[in-house]
């Protein structure tokens, strides 16, 4: 990955290179449960559904700054991922910086037929290594508003998660502290803030 960043800096010396990581997370109507404190002798109860309806959360995070772009969807596929990647490229400033995106080898991420926007370089992690994915550390934070909570339907789940993702966008230091792995290349030029 460091070589990819160096290549991009050499190819576009007037643009800063920003490393992003992207990953997907699935939330459903079945409750996310965690341990909680309870009075001695009482067992806490967390209601939930046993339905298999899902909301997918996709995050693009810049570990160096904590800048994050979130997407919510009802499924994942290559035809979905291509326009999402193009929209991400527009949102993070096409023409103002180079973007190196770290991602896993999910079927919808892979080439040869994946259209990659201009100014975006994809770097694939080795197979079966979620521990190397910086964006993977976001999911316990994303789960926070739905832990041990009964959500009636997917619309309510989407509202809750959307609001929480907006809240997380206002906490770039928290996101950066979780995703800034020591092995990620450090940027050498100042990164312009998103408008």
Coordinates of C-alpha atoms in Angstrom, one line a residue:
X1 CA 0.0 0.0 0.0
X2 CA 2.8 2.4 0.8
X3 CA 4.0 1.8 -2.8
X4 CA 0.6 2.8 -4.2
X5 CA 0.6 6.0 -2.1
X6 CA 4.1 6.8 -3.4
X7 CA 3.0 6.1 -7.0
X8 CA 0.0 8.4 -6.6
X9 CA 2.1 11.2 -5.1
X10 CA 4.6 10.9 -8.0
X11 CA 1.8 10.8 -10.6
X12 CA -0.2 13.8 -9.1
X13 CA 2.4 15.9 -7.2
X14 CA 0.1 18.9 -6.8
X15 CA -2.7 16.8 -5.1
X16 CA -2.5 15.4 -1.6
X17 CA -3.1 11.6 -1.4
X18 CA -5.7 10.5 1.1
X19 CA -6.0 6.9 2.2
X20 CA -9.6 5.7 2.9
X21 CA -10.8 2.3 4.1
X22 CA -14.2 1.0 3.2
X23 CA -16.2 -1.9 4.6
X24 CA -19.8 -3.0 5.0
X25 CA -21.8 -4.0 8.0
X26 CA -25.2 -5.7 8.3
X27 CA -27.8 -4.8 10.9
X28 CA -31.1 -6.5 11.2
X29 CA -34.3 -6.6 13.3
X30 CA -32.7 -9.4 15.4
X31 CA -31.3 -7.5 18.4
X32 CA -27.6 -6.7 18.9
X33 CA -27.0 -7.9 22.5
X34 CA -24.3 -6.9 24.9
X35 CA -23.7 -7.4 28.6
X36 CA -25.1 -4.8 30.9
X37 CA -25.1 -4.1 34.6
X38 CA -28.2 -5.2 36.5
X39 CA -29.1 -5.4 40.2
X40 CA -28.1 -8.6 42.0
X41 CA -30.6 -11.4 41.4
X42 CA -32.2 -9.7 38.3
X43 CA -31.7 -10.9 34.8
X44 CA -31.8 -8.1 32.2
X45 CA -34.1 -8.7 29.2
X46 CA -33.5 -7.5 25.7
X47 CA -36.5 -7.9 23.3
X48 CA -35.9 -8.6 19.7
X49 CA -37.3 -10.1 16.5
X50 CA -36.3 -13.3 14.9
X51 CA -36.8 -12.0 11.4
X52 CA -34.2 -11.9 8.7
X53 CA -34.6 -8.4 7.3
X54 CA -31.4 -6.4 6.9
X55 CA -30.0 -2.9 6.6
X56 CA -26.5 -2.6 5.2
X57 CA -24.2 0.2 6.3
X58 CA -21.2 1.0 4.1
X59 CA -18.5 3.3 5.5
X60 CA -15.6 5.1 3.8
X61 CA -13.2 6.4 6.5
X62 CA -10.0 8.4 6.2
X63 CA -8.0 7.1 9.2
X64 CA -5.6 10.1 9.2
X65 CA -8.5 12.6 9.8
X66 CA -11.5 10.6 10.8
X67 CA -13.5 12.0 7.9
X68 CA -16.2 9.5 7.0
X69 CA -18.8 9.0 4.3
X70 CA -21.7 6.7 5.2
X71 CA -24.2 4.9 3.0
X72 CA -27.3 2.9 4.0
X73 CA -28.8 0.3 1.7
X74 CA -31.0 -2.8 1.6
X75 CA -28.4 -5.0 -0.2
X76 CA -25.0 -5.2 -1.7
X77 CA -23.9 -6.1 -5.2
X78 CA -21.5 -5.0 -7.9
X79 CA -24.2 -2.9 -9.7
X80 CA -24.8 -1.2 -6.4
X81 CA -21.1 -0.7 -5.5
X82 CA -20.1 1.0 -8.8
X83 CA -22.4 4.0 -8.4
X84 CA -21.6 4.1 -4.7
X85 CA -17.9 4.3 -5.5
X86 CA -18.6 7.1 -8.0
X87 CA -20.7 9.0 -5.5
X88 CA -18.0 8.7 -2.9
X89 CA -15.4 10.1 -5.4
X90 CA -17.6 13.1 -6.0
X91 CA -18.2 13.7 -2.3
X92 CA -14.6 13.7 -1.3
X93 CA -13.5 16.1 -4.0
X94 CA -12.8 14.9 -7.5
X95 CA -9.9 16.8 -8.8
X96 CA -8.7 18.2 -5.4
X97 CA -7.0 15.1 -4.1
X98 CA -6.1 11.5 -5.0
X99 CA -7.9 8.7 -3.1
X100 CA -6.4 5.3 -2.3
X101 CA -9.2 3.0 -1.0
X102 CA -8.4 0.0 1.1
X103 CA -11.0 -2.7 0.8
X104 CA -11.5 -6.5 1.2
X105 CA -12.1 -9.1 -1.5
X106 CA -15.9 -9.2 -1.4
X107 CA -17.3 -10.3 -4.7
X108 CA -18.8 -6.9 -5.4
X109 CA -15.5 -5.1 -4.9
X110 CA -13.4 -7.1 -7.4
X111 CA -12.4 -6.4 -10.9
X112 CA -12.4 -7.1 -13.9
X113 CA -15.8 -5.6 -14.6
X114 CA -15.8 -3.1 -11.7
X115 CA -15.8 0.5 -13.0
X116 CA -13.4 2.6 -10.9
X117 CA -13.8 6.4 -11.0
X118 CA -10.9 8.6 -12.1
X119 CA -8.6 9.5 -9.3
X120 CA -9.4 6.5 -7.2
X121 CA -7.0 3.6 -6.7
X122 CA -8.2 0.4 -5.1
X123 CA -5.8 -1.6 -2.8
X124 CA -7.1 -5.0 -1.8
X125 CA -6.3 -6.6 1.6
X126 CA -5.1 -10.2 1.6
X127 CA -8.0 -12.7 1.7
X128 CA -9.5 -13.6 5.1
X129 CA -7.8 -10.7 7.1
X130 CA -10.6 -8.6 8.6
X131 CA -8.2 -7.6 11.4
X132 CA -6.2 -5.6 8.8
X133 CA -9.3 -3.6 7.7
X134 CA -9.3 -0.2 9.5
X135 CA -13.0 0.3 8.8
X136 CA -13.9 -3.0 10.5
X137 CA -13.3 -1.2 13.9
X138 CA -16.3 1.2 13.2
X139 CA -19.0 -1.5 13.6
X140 CA -19.1 -1.6 17.4
X141 CA -19.7 2.1 17.3
X142 CA -22.4 1.8 14.7
X143 CA -24.2 -0.8 16.7
X144 CA -24.3 1.4 19.8
X145 CA -27.8 3.0 19.4
X146 CA -29.4 -0.4 18.7
X147 CA -27.7 -2.5 21.4
X148 CA -30.3 -4.3 23.6
X149 CA -33.0 -2.3 22.0
X150 CA -36.2 -3.6 20.3
X151 CA -36.5 -2.0 16.8
X152 CA -40.0 -2.4 15.3
X153 CA -39.2 -2.3 11.6
X154 CA -36.5 -1.6 9.0
X155 CA -37.7 2.1 8.6
X156 CA -37.1 2.7 12.3
X157 CA -33.8 1.0 12.1
X158 CA -32.8 3.1 9.2
X159 CA -33.8 6.3 11.0
X160 CA -31.9 5.4 14.1
X161 CA -28.7 4.3 12.3
X162 CA -28.8 7.3 9.9
X163 CA -29.0 9.7 12.8
X164 CA -26.2 7.9 14.6
X165 CA -23.9 8.0 11.5
X166 CA -24.5 11.8 11.3
X167 CA -23.5 12.0 15.0
X168 CA -20.4 10.0 14.4
X169 CA -19.4 12.3 11.5
X170 CA -19.1 15.1 14.1
X171 CA -16.6 13.0 16.1
X172 CA -13.6 12.6 13.7
X173 CA -11.1 12.3 16.5
X174 CA -12.9 9.2 17.9
X175 CA -13.1 7.6 14.4
X176 CA -9.5 8.4 13.6
X177 CA -8.3 6.9 16.9
X178 CA -10.0 3.7 16.1
X179 CA -9.0 3.4 12.5
X180 CA -5.5 4.9 12.3
X181 CA -3.5 1.7 12.2
X182 CA 0.3 2.1 12.6
X183 CA 1.1 0.4 9.3
X184 CA -1.0 2.8 7.2
X185 CA 1.1 5.2 5.1
X186 CA 1.1 8.8 6.5
X187 CA 0.2 11.6 4.2
X188 CA 3.0 14.1 3.4
X189 CA 0.9 17.0 2.2
X190 CA -1.9 18.8 4.0
X191 CA -5.3 17.4 3.4
X192 CA -8.0 19.9 2.4
X193 CA -11.2 19.7 4.5
X194 CA -14.4 18.7 2.8
X195 CA -16.9 21.5 2.3

